[in-house]
Amino acid sequence: MDFTTLTIDILKMLSIAGGYGVGIILLTIVIRLAMWPLGVSQQRSMRTMQLLQPKMKAIQERYKSNPQVMQQKMMEFYKEHKFNPMAGCFPLLIQMPIFILLYSTLMSPQFIQMAGDSQFLFIKRLDATLKTSAGVSHDGILGVSKYDTFMTGKTAKVYFKDGEEPKMGVKIEKPNRAIEVQGELTPGESVDFKISLDNLNLKFSELDNIERAEIDVMDVQTKETEMINFVRKDGILTASVPTKAVETAFHWDVLLLIALFAVTMVFSQKAMMAMNKNAQQDPAQAAMQKSMNTFMPIMLTFTFVIIPIPAGVLLYLISSNCFQVLQTIIINKKLEAEDAAKSKKIDDVDVTNAKRIQEK
């Protein structure tokens, strides 16, 4: 199954509500709602961890000289309290493949050709990264830098020697590897491409009869796409395309998105910390948690400055953080209500037992 195409189809459907920016936000909401039960499990697990922390520390102190026995006692302790210390990690593990899938989708030629130039609020392009080399598509000239790489579209239009009708939508195997640059790539000079006939999904009789093919070629770095006419020569498809040097552009709207991501992540972590403010916690662990909460937003923000993250992915992350804040507040109130009900039930039992003792 092509998950990239599936994700694009879902975004197409959701974008009816107001464009691809709105589609990404709606996709985020759908994903987070589907993961709501895991979110409840995660926060309940964290709350239980805080409540059990003093007893867990006591076991660790008591058996610190015998790690094997300590591990056994800890497992018994977890089983007794029906507690899974890994439960809080499941939502994070599930979100990583979703993030990677959305990243690859918004960087794919299909999305760039279809909606890469889509605008949303102050965002000029959903496929834009912080720093890019921009090229103008379909002008017959490739804007390139010296070390750029290229890939083809997924299909080609193939023409045959005997006058047979051209064949549309011929599948290209492994588009990211099908095309090769012959010689050295020098901006301002023509670049020579070649594609092996074996990359075209055709019968042997059709391959022998190919005269030329029209194929989309995309510069992976600049995202510029040109429709190139390849001619058969010595058993391969070849083409020579004029090039020009491109200038690097800085996108301030993407920088603002990175800043918004950092702010929403801080609020998300503060909401999680507020959930545990009344729980007992080891001072050393509390200090380490505080350091992590400070360090993580800084580290991730710095990473997104260095690594090219599309504006659409940042929009997903910001929407996810906002949803996380709201989810934490709602679930926390629910858990507090459950704890209050349990406490009241225990108090009622204690009062009933006290009355029975007095009556006796």
mmCIF file of C-alpha atoms in Angstrom:
data_model
loop_
_atom_site.group_PDB
_atom_site.id
_atom_site.type_symbol
_atom_site.label_atom_id
_atom_site.label_comp_id
_atom_site.label_asym_id
_atom_site.label_seq_id
_atom_site.Cartn_x
_atom_site.Cartn_y
_atom_site.Cartn_z
ATOM 1 C CA MET A 1 0.000 0.000 0.000
ATOM 2 C CA ASP A 2 1.260 3.496 -0.903
ATOM 3 C CA PHE A 3 0.782 5.350 2.395
ATOM 4 C CA THR A 4 1.933 8.650 0.864
ATOM 5 C CA THR A 5 -0.834 8.542 -1.757
ATOM 6 C CA LEU A 6 -3.335 7.479 0.924
ATOM 7 C CA THR A 7 -2.340 10.432 3.141
ATOM 8 C CA ILE A 8 -2.665 12.845 0.192
ATOM 9 C CA ASP A 9 -6.138 11.449 -0.573
ATOM 10 C CA ILE A 10 -7.170 11.994 3.066
ATOM 11 C CA LEU A 11 -5.816 15.564 2.973
ATOM 12 C CA LYS A 12 -7.715 16.169 -0.279
ATOM 13 C CA MET A 13 -10.932 15.075 1.391
ATOM 14 C CA LEU A 14 -10.340 17.152 4.542
ATOM 15 C CA SER A 15 -9.196 20.219 2.572
ATOM 16 C CA ILE A 16 -12.729 20.708 1.239
ATOM 17 C CA ALA A 17 -13.436 22.484 4.553
ATOM 18 C CA GLY A 18 -11.017 25.325 3.727
ATOM 19 C CA GLY A 19 -7.810 24.385 1.921
ATOM 20 C CA TYR A 20 -4.871 22.125 2.729
ATOM 21 C CA GLY A 21 -3.864 24.115 5.842
ATOM 22 C CA VAL A 22 -7.284 23.442 7.360
ATOM 23 C CA GLY A 23 -6.985 19.842 6.117
ATOM 24 C CA ILE A 24 -3.751 19.353 8.079
ATOM 25 C CA ILE A 25 -5.365 20.761 11.255
ATOM 26 C CA LEU A 26 -8.422 18.523 10.809
ATOM 27 C CA LEU A 27 -6.136 15.530 10.209
ATOM 28 C CA THR A 28 -4.361 16.362 13.475
ATOM 29 C CA ILE A 29 -7.675 16.490 15.342
ATOM 30 C CA VAL A 30 -8.804 13.166 13.838
ATOM 31 C CA ILE A 31 -5.513 11.498 14.825
ATOM 32 C CA ARG A 32 -5.557 12.915 18.369
ATOM 33 C CA LEU A 33 -9.208 11.953 18.906
ATOM 34 C CA ALA A 34 -8.408 8.407 17.765
ATOM 35 C CA MET A 35 -5.564 8.369 20.312
ATOM 36 C CA TRP A 36 -7.688 9.836 23.129
ATOM 37 C CA PRO A 37 -8.005 6.518 25.039
ATOM 38 C CA LEU A 38 -4.217 6.170 24.938
ATOM 39 C CA GLY A 39 -3.937 9.728 26.243
ATOM 40 C CA VAL A 40 -6.160 8.841 29.187
ATOM 41 C CA SER A 41 -4.058 5.736 29.824
ATOM 42 C CA GLN A 42 -0.851 7.801 29.632
ATOM 43 C CA GLN A 43 -1.999 10.425 32.138
ATOM 44 C CA ARG A 44 -3.467 7.809 34.483
ATOM 45 C CA SER A 45 -0.154 5.938 34.330
ATOM 46 C CA MET A 46 1.808 9.116 35.121
ATOM 47 C CA ARG A 47 -0.536 9.937 37.998
ATOM 48 C CA THR A 48 -0.225 6.406 39.389
ATOM 49 C CA MET A 49 3.563 6.596 39.043
ATOM 50 C CA GLN A 50 3.635 9.744 41.175
ATOM 51 C CA LEU A 51 1.411 8.200 43.858
ATOM 52 C CA LEU A 52 3.464 4.997 44.009
ATOM 53 C CA GLN A 53 6.845 6.741 43.857
ATOM 54 C CA PRO A 54 7.508 6.703 47.662
ATOM 55 C CA LYS A 55 6.833 2.945 47.916
ATOM 56 C CA MET A 56 8.903 2.224 44.811
ATOM 57 C CA LYS A 57 11.797 4.199 46.266
ATOM 58 C CA ALA A 58 11.516 2.272 49.532
ATOM 59 C CA ILE A 59 11.807 -1.048 47.648
ATOM 60 C CA GLN A 60 14.823 0.237 45.710
ATOM 61 C CA GLU A 61 16.531 1.378 48.915
ATOM 62 C CA ARG A 62 15.805 -1.881 50.723
ATOM 63 C CA TYR A 63 17.159 -4.164 48.003
ATOM 64 C CA LYS A 64 19.793 -1.913 46.436
ATOM 65 C CA SER A 65 22.533 -4.409 47.320
ATOM 66 C CA ASN A 66 20.725 -7.185 45.434
ATOM 67 C CA PRO A 67 19.570 -5.936 41.982
ATOM 68 C CA GLN A 68 18.039 -9.288 41.016
ATOM 69 C CA VAL A 69 15.781 -9.425 44.074
ATOM 70 C CA MET A 70 14.971 -5.722 43.681
ATOM 71 C CA GLN A 71 13.815 -6.319 40.092
ATOM 72 C CA GLN A 72 11.674 -9.254 41.226
ATOM 73 C CA LYS A 73 10.087 -7.206 44.034
ATOM 74 C CA MET A 74 9.427 -4.309 41.650
ATOM 75 C CA MET A 75 7.677 -6.641 39.194
ATOM 76 C CA GLU A 76 5.547 -8.000 42.037
ATOM 77 C CA PHE A 77 4.795 -4.438 43.103
ATOM 78 C CA TYR A 78 3.703 -3.483 39.561
ATOM 79 C CA LYS A 79 1.501 -6.587 39.332
ATOM 80 C CA GLU A 80 -0.061 -5.953 42.736
ATOM 81 C CA HIS A 81 -1.030 -2.382 41.791
ATOM 82 C CA LYS A 82 -1.891 -3.283 38.163
ATOM 83 C CA PHE A 83 0.634 -0.725 36.941
ATOM 84 C CA ASN A 84 2.540 -0.796 33.642
ATOM 85 C CA PRO A 85 5.493 1.639 33.712
ATOM 86 C CA MET A 86 5.651 1.582 29.885
ATOM 87 C CA ALA A 87 2.005 2.632 29.414
ATOM 88 C CA GLY A 88 2.979 6.321 29.265
ATOM 89 C CA CYS A 89 5.289 5.699 26.291
ATOM 90 C CA PHE A 90 2.743 4.136 23.905
ATOM 91 C CA PRO A 91 1.197 7.413 22.609
ATOM 92 C CA LEU A 92 4.672 8.812 21.870
ATOM 93 C CA LEU A 93 5.714 5.652 20.014
ATOM 94 C CA ILE A 94 2.558 5.766 17.891
ATOM 95 C CA GLN A 95 3.012 9.447 17.002
ATOM 96 C CA MET A 96 6.499 8.961 15.519
ATOM 97 C CA PRO A 97 5.402 6.934 12.443
ATOM 98 C CA ILE A 98 2.589 9.471 11.877
ATOM 99 C CA PHE A 99 5.110 12.339 11.985
ATOM 100 C CA ILE A 100 7.461 10.540 9.561
ATOM 101 C CA LEU A 101 4.576 9.720 7.189
ATOM 102 C CA LEU A 102 3.320 13.317 7.146
ATOM 103 C CA TYR A 103 6.881 14.626 6.651
ATOM 104 C CA SER A 104 7.489 12.326 3.672
ATOM 105 C CA THR A 105 4.050 13.173 2.241
ATOM 106 C CA LEU A 106 4.550 16.955 2.338
ATOM 107 C CA MET A 107 8.025 16.545 0.805
ATOM 108 C CA SER A 108 6.778 14.191 -1.953
ATOM 109 C CA PRO A 109 6.565 15.282 -5.616
ATOM 110 C CA GLN A 110 2.841 14.381 -5.643
ATOM 111 C CA PHE A 111 1.988 16.865 -2.886
ATOM 112 C CA ILE A 112 4.359 19.560 -4.177
ATOM 113 C CA GLN A 113 2.863 19.402 -7.683
ATOM 114 C CA MET A 114 -0.694 19.306 -6.336
ATOM 115 C CA ALA A 115 -0.681 21.706 -3.379
ATOM 116 C CA GLY A 116 2.879 22.707 -2.477
ATOM 117 C CA ASP A 117 2.138 26.381 -3.166
ATOM 118 C CA SER A 118 -1.004 26.357 -0.981
ATOM 119 C CA GLN A 119 -1.245 29.269 1.454
ATOM 120 C CA PHE A 120 -2.730 29.271 4.951
ATOM 121 C CA LEU A 121 -3.020 32.347 7.179
ATOM 122 C CA PHE A 122 0.510 33.849 7.159
ATOM 123 C CA ILE A 123 2.081 30.694 5.639
ATOM 124 C CA LYS A 124 3.023 31.294 1.995
ATOM 125 C CA ARG A 125 3.747 27.663 1.039
ATOM 126 C CA LEU A 126 2.968 24.503 3.002
ATOM 127 C CA ASP A 127 5.981 22.701 1.510
ATOM 128 C CA ALA A 128 8.444 25.524 2.319
ATOM 129 C CA THR A 129 11.299 24.927 4.749
ATOM 130 C CA LEU A 130 13.213 27.587 6.676
ATOM 131 C CA LYS A 131 15.894 27.981 4.021
ATOM 132 C CA THR A 132 15.358 26.859 0.433
ATOM 133 C CA SER A 133 16.716 27.322 -3.041
ATOM 134 C CA ALA A 134 13.663 28.242 -5.094
ATOM 135 C CA GLY A 135 13.224 27.417 -8.752
ATOM 136 C CA VAL A 136 10.468 28.241 -11.251
ATOM 137 C CA SER A 137 8.692 25.115 -12.477
ATOM 138 C CA HIS A 138 7.729 24.460 -16.112
ATOM 139 C CA ASP A 139 9.820 27.271 -17.609
ATOM 140 C CA GLY A 140 12.110 24.902 -19.536
ATOM 141 C CA ILE A 141 15.198 25.787 -17.470
ATOM 142 C CA LEU A 142 16.280 23.972 -14.303
ATOM 143 C CA GLY A 143 17.426 26.167 -11.436
ATOM 144 C CA VAL A 144 20.204 24.153 -9.785
ATOM 145 C CA SER A 145 23.095 24.166 -7.349
ATOM 146 C CA LYS A 146 26.221 22.094 -7.863
ATOM 147 C CA TYR A 147 25.303 19.149 -5.597
ATOM 148 C CA ASP A 148 21.559 18.900 -6.314
ATOM 149 C CA THR A 149 19.927 15.513 -6.839
ATOM 150 C CA PHE A 150 16.926 14.628 -8.999
ATOM 151 C CA MET A 151 13.990 12.237 -9.167
ATOM 152 C CA THR A 152 11.300 11.489 -11.716
ATOM 153 C CA GLY A 153 7.539 11.548 -11.401
ATOM 154 C CA LYS A 154 5.717 8.262 -10.947
ATOM 155 C CA THR A 155 4.540 7.964 -14.549
ATOM 156 C CA ALA A 156 5.649 8.788 -18.107
ATOM 157 C CA LYS A 157 4.032 9.419 -21.481
ATOM 158 C CA VAL A 158 5.712 7.070 -23.968
ATOM 159 C CA TYR A 159 5.841 7.468 -27.780
ATOM 160 C CA PHE A 160 6.569 4.522 -30.140
ATOM 161 C CA LYS A 161 8.436 4.255 -33.457
ATOM 162 C CA ASP A 162 5.737 2.608 -35.569
ATOM 163 C CA GLY A 163 3.204 5.411 -35.110
ATOM 164 C CA GLU A 164 1.283 3.558 -32.413
ATOM 165 C CA GLU A 165 -0.795 5.745 -30.088
ATOM 166 C CA PRO A 166 1.290 7.210 -27.227
ATOM 167 C CA LYS A 167 0.826 5.383 -23.940
ATOM 168 C CA MET A 168 -0.115 7.547 -20.966
ATOM 169 C CA GLY A 169 0.544 6.785 -17.307
ATOM 170 C CA VAL A 170 3.395 4.312 -17.813
ATOM 171 C CA LYS A 171 4.655 3.495 -14.318
ATOM 172 C CA ILE A 172 8.288 4.349 -13.497
ATOM 173 C CA GLU A 173 9.947 1.935 -11.095
ATOM 174 C CA LYS A 174 11.740 3.572 -8.133
ATOM 175 C CA PRO A 175 11.376 7.244 -9.223
ATOM 176 C CA ASN A 176 13.992 8.397 -6.709
ATOM 177 C CA ARG A 177 16.645 6.197 -8.360
ATOM 178 C CA ALA A 178 15.524 6.014 -11.988
ATOM 179 C CA ILE A 179 17.316 9.127 -13.260
ATOM 180 C CA GLU A 180 21.078 9.683 -13.388
ATOM 181 C CA VAL A 181 23.184 12.766 -14.146
ATOM 182 C CA GLN A 182 25.852 12.169 -16.776
ATOM 183 C CA GLY A 183 29.047 14.053 -16.078
ATOM 184 C CA GLU A 184 29.337 16.983 -13.657
ATOM 185 C CA LEU A 185 26.459 19.272 -12.725
ATOM 186 C CA THR A 186 27.498 22.907 -13.346
ATOM 187 C CA PRO A 187 24.910 25.688 -12.855
ATOM 188 C CA GLY A 188 24.554 27.706 -16.074
ATOM 189 C CA GLU A 189 25.527 24.771 -18.297
ATOM 190 C CA SER A 190 23.240 22.086 -19.735
ATOM 191 C CA VAL A 191 22.825 18.981 -17.619
ATOM 192 C CA ASP A 192 22.635 15.563 -19.305
ATOM 193 C CA PHE A 193 20.204 12.984 -17.888
ATOM 194 C CA LYS A 194 19.765 9.305 -18.637
ATOM 195 C CA ILE A 195 17.090 6.789 -17.673
ATOM 196 C CA SER A 196 17.362 3.044 -18.272
ATOM 197 C CA LEU A 197 14.477 1.521 -20.231
ATOM 198 C CA ASP A 198 14.250 -1.129 -17.518
ATOM 199 C CA ASN A 199 12.739 1.526 -15.230
ATOM 200 C CA LEU A 200 9.602 1.674 -17.404
ATOM 201 C CA ASN A 201 6.894 -0.847 -16.578
ATOM 202 C CA LEU A 202 6.278 -2.057 -20.140
ATOM 203 C CA LYS A 203 6.391 -5.353 -22.053
ATOM 204 C CA PHE A 204 9.632 -6.304 -23.813
ATOM 205 C CA SER A 205 8.030 -5.757 -27.220
ATOM 206 C CA GLU A 206 6.972 -2.254 -26.185
ATOM 207 C CA LEU A 207 10.414 -1.410 -24.760
ATOM 208 C CA ASP A 208 12.034 -2.317 -28.100
ATOM 209 C CA ASN A 209 9.627 0.006 -29.912
ATOM 210 C CA ILE A 210 10.102 3.139 -27.744
ATOM 211 C CA GLU A 211 11.102 6.302 -29.601
ATOM 212 C CA ARG A 212 10.874 8.907 -26.822
ATOM 213 C CA ALA A 213 9.140 9.703 -23.544
ATOM 214 C CA GLU A 214 7.894 12.776 -21.699
ATOM 215 C CA ILE A 215 8.769 12.560 -18.002
ATOM 216 C CA ASP A 216 8.485 14.972 -15.067
ATOM 217 C CA VAL A 217 11.874 15.537 -13.408
ATOM 218 C CA MET A 218 12.091 17.242 -10.008
ATOM 219 C CA ASP A 219 15.110 18.822 -8.326
ATOM 220 C CA VAL A 220 14.925 17.322 -4.830
ATOM 221 C CA GLN A 221 16.542 20.391 -3.239
ATOM 222 C CA THR A 222 14.620 23.219 -4.946
ATOM 223 C CA LYS A 223 11.375 21.259 -5.587
ATOM 224 C CA GLU A 224 11.355 22.681 -9.138
ATOM 225 C CA THR A 225 9.685 20.349 -11.646
ATOM 226 C CA GLU A 226 10.147 20.333 -15.413
ATOM 227 C CA MET A 227 8.493 18.179 -18.064
ATOM 228 C CA ILE A 228 11.464 16.822 -20.047
ATOM 229 C CA ASN A 229 11.452 15.125 -23.434
ATOM 230 C CA PHE A 230 13.744 12.064 -23.330
ATOM 231 C CA VAL A 231 14.924 10.540 -26.620
ATOM 232 C CA ARG A 232 16.036 6.938 -27.025
ATOM 233 C CA LYS A 233 19.747 6.556 -27.765
ATOM 234 C CA ASP A 234 21.860 3.376 -27.509
ATOM 235 C CA GLY A 235 19.217 1.560 -25.495
ATOM 236 C CA ILE A 236 18.628 4.306 -22.932
ATOM 237 C CA LEU A 237 16.535 7.470 -22.667
ATOM 238 C CA THR A 238 18.629 10.649 -22.716
ATOM 239 C CA ALA A 239 17.941 14.376 -22.439
ATOM 240 C CA SER A 240 19.935 17.598 -22.205
ATOM 241 C CA VAL A 241 18.365 20.443 -20.197
ATOM 242 C CA PRO A 242 19.626 24.040 -19.789
ATOM 243 C CA THR A 243 20.277 25.153 -16.195
ATOM 244 C CA LYS A 244 20.796 28.343 -14.216
ATOM 245 C CA ALA A 245 22.125 29.034 -10.737
ATOM 246 C CA VAL A 246 19.495 29.531 -8.020
ATOM 247 C CA GLU A 247 19.614 31.821 -4.998
ATOM 248 C CA THR A 248 18.791 30.721 -1.477
ATOM 249 C CA ALA A 249 15.616 32.169 0.066
ATOM 250 C CA PHE A 250 14.879 32.553 3.794
ATOM 251 C CA HIS A 251 11.253 32.048 4.875
ATOM 252 C CA TRP A 252 10.306 34.177 7.878
ATOM 253 C CA ASP A 253 6.873 32.564 8.055
ATOM 254 C CA VAL A 254 8.518 29.184 8.727
ATOM 255 C CA LEU A 255 10.702 30.776 11.437
ATOM 256 C CA LEU A 256 7.522 32.069 13.093
ATOM 257 C CA LEU A 257 6.060 28.566 12.935
ATOM 258 C CA ILE A 258 9.162 27.174 14.661
ATOM 259 C CA ALA A 259 8.786 29.809 17.395
ATOM 260 C CA LEU A 260 5.086 28.935 17.793
ATOM 261 C CA PHE A 261 6.021 25.266 18.072
ATOM 262 C CA ALA A 262 8.434 26.086 20.919
ATOM 263 C CA VAL A 263 5.793 28.167 22.748
ATOM 264 C CA THR A 264 3.056 25.536 22.413
ATOM 265 C CA MET A 265 5.445 22.803 23.551
ATOM 266 C CA VAL A 266 6.289 24.803 26.704
ATOM 267 C CA PHE A 267 2.564 25.227 27.464
ATOM 268 C CA SER A 268 2.018 21.510 26.851
ATOM 269 C CA GLN A 269 4.749 20.586 29.336
ATOM 270 C CA LYS A 270 3.471 23.087 31.902
ATOM 271 C CA ALA A 271 0.024 21.486 31.658
ATOM 272 C CA MET A 272 1.578 18.067 32.312
ATOM 273 C CA MET A 273 3.558 19.399 35.277
ATOM 274 C CA ALA A 274 0.444 21.043 36.740
ATOM 275 C CA MET A 275 -1.184 17.624 36.730
ATOM 276 C CA ASN A 276 1.428 16.348 39.183
ATOM 277 C CA LYS A 277 1.901 19.450 41.349
ATOM 278 C CA ASN A 278 0.158 17.888 44.363
ATOM 279 C CA ALA A 279 1.926 14.536 44.106
ATOM 280 C CA GLN A 280 4.948 13.599 46.185
ATOM 281 C CA GLN A 281 8.114 13.486 44.131
ATOM 282 C CA ASP A 282 11.747 12.794 44.829
ATOM 283 C CA PRO A 283 13.669 16.142 44.811
ATOM 284 C CA ALA A 284 16.361 14.773 42.506
ATOM 285 C CA GLN A 285 13.748 13.433 40.083
ATOM 286 C CA ALA A 286 11.826 16.710 40.247
ATOM 287 C CA ALA A 287 15.001 18.652 39.408
ATOM 288 C CA MET A 288 15.781 16.328 36.504
ATOM 289 C CA GLN A 289 12.200 16.644 35.190
ATOM 290 C CA LYS A 290 12.412 20.429 35.370
ATOM 291 C CA SER A 291 15.709 20.400 33.455
ATOM 292 C CA MET A 292 14.240 18.130 30.774
ATOM 293 C CA ASN A 293 11.187 20.366 30.403
ATOM 294 C CA THR A 294 13.505 23.325 29.840
ATOM 295 C CA PHE A 295 15.973 21.526 27.599
ATOM 296 C CA MET A 296 13.553 19.662 25.279
ATOM 297 C CA PRO A 297 11.841 22.718 23.683
ATOM 298 C CA ILE A 298 15.237 24.380 23.148
ATOM 299 C CA MET A 299 16.756 21.223 21.632
ATOM 300 C CA LEU A 300 13.832 20.528 19.288
ATOM 301 C CA THR A 301 13.579 24.163 18.204
ATOM 302 C CA PHE A 302 17.303 24.222 17.390
ATOM 303 C CA THR A 303 16.909 20.919 15.503
ATOM 304 C CA PHE A 304 14.089 22.341 13.363
ATOM 305 C CA VAL A 305 16.280 25.342 12.505
ATOM 306 C CA ILE A 306 18.985 23.005 11.176
ATOM 307 C CA ILE A 307 16.895 20.201 9.666
ATOM 308 C CA PRO A 308 14.510 21.258 6.849
ATOM 309 C CA ILE A 309 10.985 20.725 8.214
ATOM 310 C CA PRO A 310 8.098 21.709 5.856
ATOM 311 C CA ALA A 311 5.675 24.365 7.086
ATOM 312 C CA GLY A 312 2.829 21.829 6.868
ATOM 313 C CA VAL A 313 4.584 19.476 9.306
ATOM 314 C CA LEU A 314 5.205 22.361 11.726
ATOM 315 C CA LEU A 315 1.513 23.260 11.448
ATOM 316 C CA TYR A 316 0.686 19.654 12.405
ATOM 317 C CA LEU A 317 3.037 19.773 15.406
ATOM 318 C CA ILE A 318 1.645 23.112 16.639
ATOM 319 C CA SER A 319 -1.940 21.852 16.289
ATOM 320 C CA SER A 320 -0.974 18.649 18.100
ATOM 321 C CA ASN A 321 0.601 20.608 20.993
ATOM 322 C CA CYS A 322 -2.519 22.800 21.346
ATOM 323 C CA PHE A 323 -4.714 19.711 21.376
ATOM 324 C CA GLN A 324 -2.386 18.136 23.960
ATOM 325 C CA VAL A 325 -2.856 21.108 26.332
ATOM 326 C CA LEU A 326 -6.641 20.878 26.058
ATOM 327 C CA GLN A 327 -6.582 17.092 26.403
ATOM 328 C CA THR A 328 -4.367 17.236 29.505
ATOM 329 C CA ILE A 329 -6.693 19.714 31.245
ATOM 330 C CA ILE A 330 -9.846 17.703 30.423
ATOM 331 C CA ILE A 331 -8.393 14.315 31.376
ATOM 332 C CA ASN A 332 -6.814 15.731 34.537
ATOM 333 C CA LYS A 333 -10.196 17.046 35.708
ATOM 334 C CA LYS A 334 -11.692 13.624 35.009
ATOM 335 C CA LEU A 335 -8.961 11.843 36.999
ATOM 336 C CA GLU A 336 -9.334 14.301 39.877
ATOM 337 C CA ALA A 337 -13.067 13.569 39.935
ATOM 338 C CA GLU A 338 -12.320 9.818 39.991
ATOM 339 C CA ASP A 339 -9.843 10.277 42.881
ATOM 340 C CA ALA A 340 -12.372 12.389 44.794
ATOM 341 C CA ALA A 341 -15.039 9.708 44.316
ATOM 342 C CA LYS A 342 -12.633 6.998 45.513
ATOM 343 C CA SER A 343 -11.639 9.094 48.527
ATOM 344 C CA LYS A 344 -15.295 9.721 49.407
ATOM 345 C CA LYS A 345 -16.046 6.010 49.113
ATOM 346 C CA ILE A 346 -13.166 5.172 51.446
ATOM 347 C CA ASP A 347 -14.313 7.841 53.934
ATOM 348 C CA ASP A 348 -17.864 6.468 53.837
ATOM 349 C CA VAL A 349 -16.574 2.966 54.542
ATOM 350 C CA ASP A 350 -14.473 4.273 57.451
ATOM 351 C CA VAL A 351 -17.479 6.112 58.912
ATOM 352 C CA THR A 352 -19.673 3.012 58.560
ATOM 353 C CA ASN A 353 -17.045 0.838 60.248
ATOM 354 C CA ALA A 354 -16.659 3.376 63.065
ATOM 355 C CA LYS A 355 -20.434 3.380 63.668
ATOM 356 C CA ARG A 356 -20.495 -0.403 63.789
ATOM 357 C CA ILE A 357 -17.688 -0.423 66.377
ATOM 358 C CA GLN A 358 -19.533 2.130 68.506
ATOM 359 C CA GLU A 359 -22.785 0.137 68.321
ATOM 360 C CA LYS A 360 -20.969 -2.945 69.564
#
